[in-house]
Coordinates of N, CA and C in Angstrom, one line a residue:
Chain A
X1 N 0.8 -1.2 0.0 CA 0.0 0.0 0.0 C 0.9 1.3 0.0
X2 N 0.6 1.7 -0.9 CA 1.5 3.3 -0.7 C 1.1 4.1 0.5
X3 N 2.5 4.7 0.7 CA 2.5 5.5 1.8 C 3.1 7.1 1.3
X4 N 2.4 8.2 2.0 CA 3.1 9.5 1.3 C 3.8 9.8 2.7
X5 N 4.7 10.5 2.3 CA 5.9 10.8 3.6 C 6.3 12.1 3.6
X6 N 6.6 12.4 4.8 CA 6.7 13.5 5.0 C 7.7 13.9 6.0
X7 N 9.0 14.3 6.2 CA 9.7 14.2 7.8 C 9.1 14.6 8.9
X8 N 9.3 13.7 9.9 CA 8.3 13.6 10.9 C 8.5 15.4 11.9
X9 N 9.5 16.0 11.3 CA 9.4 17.2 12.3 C 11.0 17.7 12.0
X10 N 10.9 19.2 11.8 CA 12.1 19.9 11.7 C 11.7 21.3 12.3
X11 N 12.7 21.7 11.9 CA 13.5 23.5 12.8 C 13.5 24.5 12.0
X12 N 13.4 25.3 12.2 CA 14.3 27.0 11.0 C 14.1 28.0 12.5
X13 N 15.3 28.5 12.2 CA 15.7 30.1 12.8 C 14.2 31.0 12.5
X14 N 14.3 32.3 13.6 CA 13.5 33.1 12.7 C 13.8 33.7 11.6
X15 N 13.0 34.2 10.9 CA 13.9 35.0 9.4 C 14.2 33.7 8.3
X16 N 14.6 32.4 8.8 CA 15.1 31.6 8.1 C 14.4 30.8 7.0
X17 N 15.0 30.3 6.1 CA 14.0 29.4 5.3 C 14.4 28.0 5.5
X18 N 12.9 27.0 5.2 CA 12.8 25.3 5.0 C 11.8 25.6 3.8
X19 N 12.2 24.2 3.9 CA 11.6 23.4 2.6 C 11.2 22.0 3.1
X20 N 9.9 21.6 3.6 CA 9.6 20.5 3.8 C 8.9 20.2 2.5
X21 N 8.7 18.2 2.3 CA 9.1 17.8 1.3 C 7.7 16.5 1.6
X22 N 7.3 16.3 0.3 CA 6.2 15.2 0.7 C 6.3 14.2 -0.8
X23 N 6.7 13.1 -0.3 CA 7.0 11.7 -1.4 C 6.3 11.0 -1.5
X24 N 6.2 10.3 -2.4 CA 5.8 8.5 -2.2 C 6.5 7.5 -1.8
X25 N 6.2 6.7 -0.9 CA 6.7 5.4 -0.6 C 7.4 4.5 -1.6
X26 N 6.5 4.5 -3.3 CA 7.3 4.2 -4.2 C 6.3 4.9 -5.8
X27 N 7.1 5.3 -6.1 CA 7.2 6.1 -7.4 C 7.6 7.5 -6.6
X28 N 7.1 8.2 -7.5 CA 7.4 10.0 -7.6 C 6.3 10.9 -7.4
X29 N 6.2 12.1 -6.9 CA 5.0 12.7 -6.8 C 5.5 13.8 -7.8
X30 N 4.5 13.7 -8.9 CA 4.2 15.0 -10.2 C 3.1 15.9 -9.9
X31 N 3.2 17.2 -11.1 CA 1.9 17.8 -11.2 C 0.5 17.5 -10.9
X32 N 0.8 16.1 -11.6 CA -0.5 14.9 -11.8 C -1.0 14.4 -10.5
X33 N -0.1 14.7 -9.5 CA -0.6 14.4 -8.3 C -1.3 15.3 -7.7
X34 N -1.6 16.6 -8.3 CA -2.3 17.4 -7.4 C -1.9 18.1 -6.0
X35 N -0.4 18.4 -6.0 CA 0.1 18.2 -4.3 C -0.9 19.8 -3.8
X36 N -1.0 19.2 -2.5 CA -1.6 20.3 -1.8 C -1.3 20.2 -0.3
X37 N -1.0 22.0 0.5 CA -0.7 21.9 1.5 C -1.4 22.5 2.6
X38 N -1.1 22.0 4.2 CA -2.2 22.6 4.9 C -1.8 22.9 6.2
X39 N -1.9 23.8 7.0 CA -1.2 24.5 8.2 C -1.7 23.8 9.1
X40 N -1.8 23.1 10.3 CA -2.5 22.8 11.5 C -1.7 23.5 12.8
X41 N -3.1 23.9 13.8 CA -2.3 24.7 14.9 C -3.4 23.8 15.9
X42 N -2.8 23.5 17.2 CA -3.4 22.6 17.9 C -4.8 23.0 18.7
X43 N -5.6 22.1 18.1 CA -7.1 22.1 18.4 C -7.8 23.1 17.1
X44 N -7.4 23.3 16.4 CA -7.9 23.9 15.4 C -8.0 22.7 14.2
X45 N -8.8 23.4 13.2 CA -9.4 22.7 11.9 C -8.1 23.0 11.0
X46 N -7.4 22.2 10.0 CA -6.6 22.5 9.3 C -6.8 23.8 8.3
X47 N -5.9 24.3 8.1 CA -6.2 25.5 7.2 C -5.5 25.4 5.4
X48 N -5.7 25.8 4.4 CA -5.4 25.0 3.3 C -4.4 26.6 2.9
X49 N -3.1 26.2 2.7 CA -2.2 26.8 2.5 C -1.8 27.3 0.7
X50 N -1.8 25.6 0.2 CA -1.1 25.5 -1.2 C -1.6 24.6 -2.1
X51 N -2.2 24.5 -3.3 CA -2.8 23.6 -4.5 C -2.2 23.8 -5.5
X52 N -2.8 22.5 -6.4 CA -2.3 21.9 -7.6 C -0.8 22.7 -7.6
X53 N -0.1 22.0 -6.8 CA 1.6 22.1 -6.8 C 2.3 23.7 -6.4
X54 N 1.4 24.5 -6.6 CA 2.2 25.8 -6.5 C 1.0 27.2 -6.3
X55 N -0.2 27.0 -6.4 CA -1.3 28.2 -6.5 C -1.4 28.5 -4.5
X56 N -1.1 29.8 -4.3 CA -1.3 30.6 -2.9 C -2.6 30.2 -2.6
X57 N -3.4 29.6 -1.6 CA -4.9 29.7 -1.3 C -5.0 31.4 -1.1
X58 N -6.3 31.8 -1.2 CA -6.9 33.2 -0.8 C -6.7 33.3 0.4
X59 N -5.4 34.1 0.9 CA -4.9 35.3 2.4 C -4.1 34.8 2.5
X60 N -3.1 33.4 2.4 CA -1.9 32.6 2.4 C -0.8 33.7 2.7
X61 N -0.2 34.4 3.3 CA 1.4 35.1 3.0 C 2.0 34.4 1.8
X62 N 2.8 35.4 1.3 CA 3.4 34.8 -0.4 C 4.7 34.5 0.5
X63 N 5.3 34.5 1.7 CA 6.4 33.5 2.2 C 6.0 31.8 2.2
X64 N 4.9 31.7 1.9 CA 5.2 30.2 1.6 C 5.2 30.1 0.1
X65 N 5.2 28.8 -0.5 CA 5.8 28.9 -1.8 C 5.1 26.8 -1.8
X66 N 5.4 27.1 -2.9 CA 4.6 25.0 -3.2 C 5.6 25.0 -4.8
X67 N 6.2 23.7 -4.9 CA 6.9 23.4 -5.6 C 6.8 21.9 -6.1
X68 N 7.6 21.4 -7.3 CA 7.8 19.4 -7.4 C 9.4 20.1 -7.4
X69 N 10.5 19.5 -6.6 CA 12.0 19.0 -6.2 C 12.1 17.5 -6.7
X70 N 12.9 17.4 -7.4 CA 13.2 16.2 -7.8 C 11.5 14.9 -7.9
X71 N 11.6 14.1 -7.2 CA 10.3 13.6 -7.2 C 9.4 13.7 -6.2
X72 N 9.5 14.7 -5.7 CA 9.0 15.3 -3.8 C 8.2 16.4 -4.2
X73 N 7.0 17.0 -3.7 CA 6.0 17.7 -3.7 C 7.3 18.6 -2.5
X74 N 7.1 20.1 -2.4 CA 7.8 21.0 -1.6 C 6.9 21.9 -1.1
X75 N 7.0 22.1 0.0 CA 6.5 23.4 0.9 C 7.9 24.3 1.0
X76 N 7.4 25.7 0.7 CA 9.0 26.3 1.5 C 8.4 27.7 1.9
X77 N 9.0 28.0 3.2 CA 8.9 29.5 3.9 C 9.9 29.8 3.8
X78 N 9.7 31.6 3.5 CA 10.7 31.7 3.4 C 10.9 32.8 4.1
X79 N 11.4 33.6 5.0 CA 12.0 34.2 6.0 C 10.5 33.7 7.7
X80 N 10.9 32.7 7.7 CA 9.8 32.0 8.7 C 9.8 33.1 9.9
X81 N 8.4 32.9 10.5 CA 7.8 33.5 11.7 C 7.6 32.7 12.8
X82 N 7.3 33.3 13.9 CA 6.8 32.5 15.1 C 5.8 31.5 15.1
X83 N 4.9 32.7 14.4 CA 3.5 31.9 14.2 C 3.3 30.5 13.2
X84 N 4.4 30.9 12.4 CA 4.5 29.3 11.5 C 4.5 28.2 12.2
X85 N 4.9 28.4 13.5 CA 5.0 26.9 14.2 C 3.9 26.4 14.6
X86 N 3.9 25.1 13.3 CA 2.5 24.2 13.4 C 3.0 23.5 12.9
X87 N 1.9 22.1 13.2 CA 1.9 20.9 12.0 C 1.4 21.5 10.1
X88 N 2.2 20.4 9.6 CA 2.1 21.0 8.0 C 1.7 19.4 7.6
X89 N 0.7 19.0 6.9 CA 0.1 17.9 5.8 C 0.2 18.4 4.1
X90 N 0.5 17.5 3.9 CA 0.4 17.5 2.3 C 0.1 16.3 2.3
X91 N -1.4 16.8 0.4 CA -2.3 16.1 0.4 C -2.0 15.3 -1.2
X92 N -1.8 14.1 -1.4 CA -1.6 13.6 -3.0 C -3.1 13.1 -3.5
X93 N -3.5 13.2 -4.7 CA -4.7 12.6 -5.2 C -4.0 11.6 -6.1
X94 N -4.5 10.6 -5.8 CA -3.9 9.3 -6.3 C -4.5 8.6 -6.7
X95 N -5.9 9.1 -7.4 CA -6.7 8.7 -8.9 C -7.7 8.1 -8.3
X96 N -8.6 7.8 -8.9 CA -9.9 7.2 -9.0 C -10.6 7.6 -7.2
X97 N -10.9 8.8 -7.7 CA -11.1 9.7 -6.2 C -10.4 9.8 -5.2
X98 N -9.8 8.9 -4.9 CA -8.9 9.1 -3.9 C -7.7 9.7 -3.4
X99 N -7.8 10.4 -2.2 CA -6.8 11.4 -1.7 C -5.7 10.7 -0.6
X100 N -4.3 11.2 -0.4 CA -3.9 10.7 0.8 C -3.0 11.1 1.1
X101 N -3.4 11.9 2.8 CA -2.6 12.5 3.5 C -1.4 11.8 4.3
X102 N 0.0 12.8 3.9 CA 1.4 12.0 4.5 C 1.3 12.7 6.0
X103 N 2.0 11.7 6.4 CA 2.1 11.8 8.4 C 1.6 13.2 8.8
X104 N 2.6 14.1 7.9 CA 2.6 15.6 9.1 C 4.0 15.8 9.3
X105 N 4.4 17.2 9.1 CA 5.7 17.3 9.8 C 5.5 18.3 10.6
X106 N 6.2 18.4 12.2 CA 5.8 19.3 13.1 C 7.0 20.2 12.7
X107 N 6.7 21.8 12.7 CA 8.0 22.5 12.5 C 8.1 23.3 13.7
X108 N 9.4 23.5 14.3 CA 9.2 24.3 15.0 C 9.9 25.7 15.1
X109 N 9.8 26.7 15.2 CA 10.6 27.8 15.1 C 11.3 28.5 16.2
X110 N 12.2 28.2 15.9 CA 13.1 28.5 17.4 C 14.8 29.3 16.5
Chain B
X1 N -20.2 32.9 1.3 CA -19.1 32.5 2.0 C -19.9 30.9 2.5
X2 N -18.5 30.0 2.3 CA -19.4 28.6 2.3 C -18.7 27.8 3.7
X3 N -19.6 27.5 4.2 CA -19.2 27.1 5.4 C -19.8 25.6 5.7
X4 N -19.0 24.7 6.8 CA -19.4 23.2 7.2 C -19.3 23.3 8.6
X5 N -20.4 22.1 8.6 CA -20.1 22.0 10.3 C -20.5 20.7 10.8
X6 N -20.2 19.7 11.4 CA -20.2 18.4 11.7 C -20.8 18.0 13.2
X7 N -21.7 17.2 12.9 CA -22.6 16.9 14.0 C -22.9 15.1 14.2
X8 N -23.0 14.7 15.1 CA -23.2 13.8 15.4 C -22.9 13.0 17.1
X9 N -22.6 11.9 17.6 CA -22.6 11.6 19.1 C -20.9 11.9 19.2
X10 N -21.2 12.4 20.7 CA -19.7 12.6 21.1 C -18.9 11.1 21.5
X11 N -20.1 10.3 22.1 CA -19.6 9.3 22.4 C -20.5 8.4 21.8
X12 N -19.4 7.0 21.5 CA -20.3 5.5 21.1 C -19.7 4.3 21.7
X13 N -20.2 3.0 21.7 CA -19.3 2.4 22.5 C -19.1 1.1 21.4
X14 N -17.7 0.4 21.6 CA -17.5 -0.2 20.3 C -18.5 -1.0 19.8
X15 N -18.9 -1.5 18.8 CA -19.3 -2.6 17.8 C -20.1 -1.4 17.2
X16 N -20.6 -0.5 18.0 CA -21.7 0.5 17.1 C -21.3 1.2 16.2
X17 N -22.4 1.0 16.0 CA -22.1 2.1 14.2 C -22.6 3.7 14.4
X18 N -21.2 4.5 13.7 CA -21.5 5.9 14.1 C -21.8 6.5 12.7
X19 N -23.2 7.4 13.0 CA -23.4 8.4 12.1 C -23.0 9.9 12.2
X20 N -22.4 10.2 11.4 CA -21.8 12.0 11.1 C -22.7 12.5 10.2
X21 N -22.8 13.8 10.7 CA -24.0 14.3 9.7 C -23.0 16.0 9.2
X22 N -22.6 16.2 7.9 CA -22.2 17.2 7.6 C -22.8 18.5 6.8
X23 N -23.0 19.3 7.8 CA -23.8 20.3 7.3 C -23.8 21.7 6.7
X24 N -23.9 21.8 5.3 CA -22.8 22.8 4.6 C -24.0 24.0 4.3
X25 N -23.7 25.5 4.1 CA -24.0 26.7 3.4 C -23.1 26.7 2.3
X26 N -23.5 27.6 1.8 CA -22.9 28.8 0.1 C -22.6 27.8 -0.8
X27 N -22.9 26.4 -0.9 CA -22.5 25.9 -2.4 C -23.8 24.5 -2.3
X28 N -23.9 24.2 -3.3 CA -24.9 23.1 -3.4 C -24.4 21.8 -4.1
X29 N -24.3 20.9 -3.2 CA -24.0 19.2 -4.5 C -24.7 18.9 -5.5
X30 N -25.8 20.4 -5.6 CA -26.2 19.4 -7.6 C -25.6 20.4 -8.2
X31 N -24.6 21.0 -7.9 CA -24.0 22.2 -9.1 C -22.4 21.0 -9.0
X32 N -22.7 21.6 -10.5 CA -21.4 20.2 -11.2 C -19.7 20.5 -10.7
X33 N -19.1 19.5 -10.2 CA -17.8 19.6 -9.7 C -18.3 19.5 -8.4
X34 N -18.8 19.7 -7.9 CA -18.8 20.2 -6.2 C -18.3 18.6 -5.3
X35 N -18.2 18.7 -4.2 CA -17.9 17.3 -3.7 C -17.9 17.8 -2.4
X36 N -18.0 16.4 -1.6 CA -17.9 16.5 0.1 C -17.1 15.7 0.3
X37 N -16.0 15.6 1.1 CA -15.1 15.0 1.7 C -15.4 14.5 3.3
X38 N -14.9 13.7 4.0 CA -14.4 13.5 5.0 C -13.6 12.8 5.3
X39 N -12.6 13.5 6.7 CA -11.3 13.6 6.8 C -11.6 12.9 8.5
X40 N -10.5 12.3 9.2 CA -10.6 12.1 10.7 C -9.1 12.5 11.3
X41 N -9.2 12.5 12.1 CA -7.7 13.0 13.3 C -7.3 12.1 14.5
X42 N -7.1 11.2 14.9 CA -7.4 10.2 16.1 C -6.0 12.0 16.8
X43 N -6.1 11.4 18.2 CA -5.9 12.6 18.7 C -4.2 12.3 19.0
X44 N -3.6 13.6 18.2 CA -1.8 13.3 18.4 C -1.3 12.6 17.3
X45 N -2.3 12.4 16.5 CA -2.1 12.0 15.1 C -2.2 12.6 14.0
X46 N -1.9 11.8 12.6 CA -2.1 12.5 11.6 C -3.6 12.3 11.3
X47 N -3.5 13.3 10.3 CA -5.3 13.1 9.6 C -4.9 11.8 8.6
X48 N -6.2 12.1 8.2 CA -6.7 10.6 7.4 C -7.8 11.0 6.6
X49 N -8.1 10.7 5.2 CA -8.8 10.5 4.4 C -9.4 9.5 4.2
X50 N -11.0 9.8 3.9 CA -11.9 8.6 4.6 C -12.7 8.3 3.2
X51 N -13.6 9.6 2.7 CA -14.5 9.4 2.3 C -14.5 10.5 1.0
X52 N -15.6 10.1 -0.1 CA -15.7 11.7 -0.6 C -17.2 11.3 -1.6
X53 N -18.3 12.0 -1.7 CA -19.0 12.4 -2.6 C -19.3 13.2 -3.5
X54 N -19.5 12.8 -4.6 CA -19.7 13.9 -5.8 C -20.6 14.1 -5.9
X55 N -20.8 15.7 -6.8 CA -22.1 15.8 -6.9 C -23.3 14.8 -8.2
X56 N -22.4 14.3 -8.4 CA -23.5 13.5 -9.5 C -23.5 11.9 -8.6
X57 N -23.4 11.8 -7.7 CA -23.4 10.8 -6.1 C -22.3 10.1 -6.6
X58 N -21.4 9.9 -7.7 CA -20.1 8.9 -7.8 C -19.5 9.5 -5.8
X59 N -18.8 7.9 -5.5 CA -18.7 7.7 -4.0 C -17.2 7.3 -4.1
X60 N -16.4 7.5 -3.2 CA -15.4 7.3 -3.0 C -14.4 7.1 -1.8
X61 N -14.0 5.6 -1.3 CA -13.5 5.3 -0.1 C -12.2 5.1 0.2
X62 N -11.8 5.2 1.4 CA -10.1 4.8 2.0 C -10.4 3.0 1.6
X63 N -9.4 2.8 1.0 CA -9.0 1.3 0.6 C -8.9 0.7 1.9
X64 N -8.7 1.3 3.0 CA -8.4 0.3 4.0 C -9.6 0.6 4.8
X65 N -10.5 1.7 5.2 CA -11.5 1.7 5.4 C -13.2 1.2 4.7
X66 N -13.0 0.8 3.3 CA -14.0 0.9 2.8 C -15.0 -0.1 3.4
X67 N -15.0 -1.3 3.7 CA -16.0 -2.4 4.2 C -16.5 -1.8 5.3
X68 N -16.4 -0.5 5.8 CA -17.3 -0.1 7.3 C -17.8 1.2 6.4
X69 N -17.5 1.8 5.5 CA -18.1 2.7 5.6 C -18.9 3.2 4.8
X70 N -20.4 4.1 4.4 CA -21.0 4.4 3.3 C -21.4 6.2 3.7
X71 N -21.1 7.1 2.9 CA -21.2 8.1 2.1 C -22.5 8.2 1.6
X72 N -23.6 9.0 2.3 CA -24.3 9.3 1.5 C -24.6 11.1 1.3
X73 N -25.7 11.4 0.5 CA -26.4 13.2 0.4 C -27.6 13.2 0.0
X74 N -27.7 14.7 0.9 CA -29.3 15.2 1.2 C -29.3 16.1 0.5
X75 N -29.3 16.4 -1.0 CA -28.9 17.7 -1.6 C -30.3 19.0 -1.2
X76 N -31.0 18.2 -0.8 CA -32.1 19.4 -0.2 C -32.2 19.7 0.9
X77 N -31.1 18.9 1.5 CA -30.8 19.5 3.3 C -29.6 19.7 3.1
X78 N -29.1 20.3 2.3 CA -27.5 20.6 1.9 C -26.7 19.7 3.0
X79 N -27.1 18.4 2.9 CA -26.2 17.6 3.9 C -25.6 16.4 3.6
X80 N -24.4 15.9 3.8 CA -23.9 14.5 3.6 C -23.8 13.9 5.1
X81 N -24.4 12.2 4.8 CA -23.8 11.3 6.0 C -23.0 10.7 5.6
X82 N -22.3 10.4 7.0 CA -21.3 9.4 6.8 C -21.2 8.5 7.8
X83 N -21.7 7.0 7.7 CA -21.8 6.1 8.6 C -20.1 5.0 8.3
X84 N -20.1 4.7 9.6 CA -19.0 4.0 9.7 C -19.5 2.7 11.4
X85 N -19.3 1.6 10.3 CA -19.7 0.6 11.2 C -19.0 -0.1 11.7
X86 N -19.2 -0.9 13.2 CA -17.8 -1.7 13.9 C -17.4 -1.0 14.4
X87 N -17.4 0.1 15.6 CA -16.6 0.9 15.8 C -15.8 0.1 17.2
X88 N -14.5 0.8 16.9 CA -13.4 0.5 17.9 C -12.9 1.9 18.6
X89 N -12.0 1.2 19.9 CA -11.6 2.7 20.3 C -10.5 3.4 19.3
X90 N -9.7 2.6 18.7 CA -8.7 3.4 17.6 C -9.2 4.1 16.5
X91 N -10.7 4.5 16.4 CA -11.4 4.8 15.8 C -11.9 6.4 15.9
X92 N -12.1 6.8 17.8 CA -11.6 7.8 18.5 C -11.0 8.7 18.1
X93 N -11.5 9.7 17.3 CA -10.9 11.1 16.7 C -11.7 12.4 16.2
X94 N -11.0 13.2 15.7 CA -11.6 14.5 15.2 C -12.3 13.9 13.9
X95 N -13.6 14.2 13.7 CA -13.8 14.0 12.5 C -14.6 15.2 11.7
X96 N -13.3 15.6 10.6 CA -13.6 16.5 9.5 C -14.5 16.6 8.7
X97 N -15.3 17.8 7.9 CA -15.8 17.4 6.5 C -15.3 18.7 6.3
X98 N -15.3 18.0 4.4 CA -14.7 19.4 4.1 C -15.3 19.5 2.3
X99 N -15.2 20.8 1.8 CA -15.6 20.6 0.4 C -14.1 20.6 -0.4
X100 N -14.7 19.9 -1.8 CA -13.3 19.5 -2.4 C -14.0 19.9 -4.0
X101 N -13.7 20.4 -4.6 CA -13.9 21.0 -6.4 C -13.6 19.7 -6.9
X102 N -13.9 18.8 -7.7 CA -13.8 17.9 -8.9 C -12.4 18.8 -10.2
X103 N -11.5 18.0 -10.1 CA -10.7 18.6 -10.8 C -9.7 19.3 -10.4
X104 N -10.2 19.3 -9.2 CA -8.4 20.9 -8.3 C -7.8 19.4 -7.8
X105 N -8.8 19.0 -6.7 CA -8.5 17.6 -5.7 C -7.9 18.3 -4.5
X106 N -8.3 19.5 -4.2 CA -7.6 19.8 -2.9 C -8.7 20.2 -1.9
X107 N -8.8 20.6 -0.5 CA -10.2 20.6 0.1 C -9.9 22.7 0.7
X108 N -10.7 23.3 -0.1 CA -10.8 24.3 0.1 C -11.5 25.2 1.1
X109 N -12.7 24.3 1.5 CA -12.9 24.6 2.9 C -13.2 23.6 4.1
X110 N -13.2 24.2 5.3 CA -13.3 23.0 6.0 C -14.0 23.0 7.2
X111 N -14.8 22.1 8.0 CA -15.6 22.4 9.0 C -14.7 22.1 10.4
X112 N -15.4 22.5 11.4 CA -14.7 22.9 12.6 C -13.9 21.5 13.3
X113 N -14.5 20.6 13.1 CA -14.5 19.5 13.3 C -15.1 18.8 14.7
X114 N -15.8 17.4 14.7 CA -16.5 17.2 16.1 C -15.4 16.1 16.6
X115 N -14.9 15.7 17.7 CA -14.9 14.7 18.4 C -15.7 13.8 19.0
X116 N -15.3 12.1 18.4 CA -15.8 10.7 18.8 C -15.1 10.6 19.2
X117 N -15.6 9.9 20.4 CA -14.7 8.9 21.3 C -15.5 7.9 21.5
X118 N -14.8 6.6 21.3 CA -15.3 5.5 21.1 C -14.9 4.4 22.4
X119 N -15.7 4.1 23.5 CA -15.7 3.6 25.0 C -16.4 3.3 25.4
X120 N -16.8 1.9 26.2 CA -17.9 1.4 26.9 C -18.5 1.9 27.9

């Protein structure tokens, strides 16, 4: 069964930039996969960040950014904030309706 | 402005079957593309993708979930259910709905979400 992946949790300075990264277990994540990304802050409802690979949702800050890296769907901030510190999901559509969310990576900003 | 909101028991105790009832404003499932999604969170976890209806009722399930669960809509009570049967306590989570456009595949808005907990 495929698995989408995500590193389970990383770091950036303030000001700094990451690039968290979301794969497949086996093959590559393309355009075709629809990558999409989504902020969570604890006890809240996720909030939808980034689609079809690279489009800002409506109010998003343009410091986040959505990319394909090699065969990896990409999130990247770029001069990160305090308030960034949440869990991040990226979502792959992997055909015949079906969607599937990788682990989560927690980021933290310190 | 289109909004969801998710209702159903806070508590069930295992073997039962739980119904979610998702209740949406500003968009309607007989206008073409539209879809309803549902998402879950067990708590300290990741999410999960469960479910999803279209507006022309094509249905669509988690491979590992499908034998418990069925997706239905009330396009005149702007509402989707979603029953899931057998319930266990690892089952115990936030459960989302959310709308999703036919063709983007991403969930553009999303309801507040209710907590199940699943315990004798």
């Amino acid at each position: 069964q495929t698995v989408v992946t995500q590193e389970p949790s990383f770091s950036v300075s303030p000001g700094g930039t990451v690039t968290l990264t979301c794969g497949l277990s086996s093959g590559s994540v393309s355009t075709n996969s629809f990558p999409s990304w989504y902020q969570q802050t604890p006890g809240q409802a996720p909030r939808t960040l980034i689609y079809t690979t690279n489009t800002l949702s409506s109010g998003v800050p343009d410091r986040f950014s959505g990319s394909i890296l090699g065969n990896k769907a990409a999130l990247t901030i770029t001069g990160a904030q305090a308030d960034d510190e949440s869990d991040y999901y990226c979502v792959l559509y992997m055909g015949s309706g079906i969607s599937l969310f990788g682990g989560g990576t927690k980021l933290t900003v310190l | 402005q289109v909004t969801l909101r998710e209702s159903g028991p806070a508590l069930v105790k295992p073997t039962q079957t739980l119904t979610l009832t998702c209740t949406f404003s500003g968009f309607s499932l007989s206008t073409s593309r539209m879809c309803v999604t549902w998402i879950r969170q067990p708590p300290g976890k990741a999410l999960e993708w469960l479910a999803r209806i279209d507006w022309d009722d094509d249905k669509y399930y988690s491979t590992s979930l499908k034998t418990r669960l069925t997706i239905s809509k009330d396009t005149s009570k702007n509402q989707v259910v979603l029953t899931m049967t057998n319930m266990d306590p690892v089952d115990t989570a936030t459960y989302y709905c959310a709308r999703i456009r036919s063709g983007s595949y991403f969930f553009d808005s999303w309801g507040q979400g209710t907590l199940v907990t699943v315990s004798s």
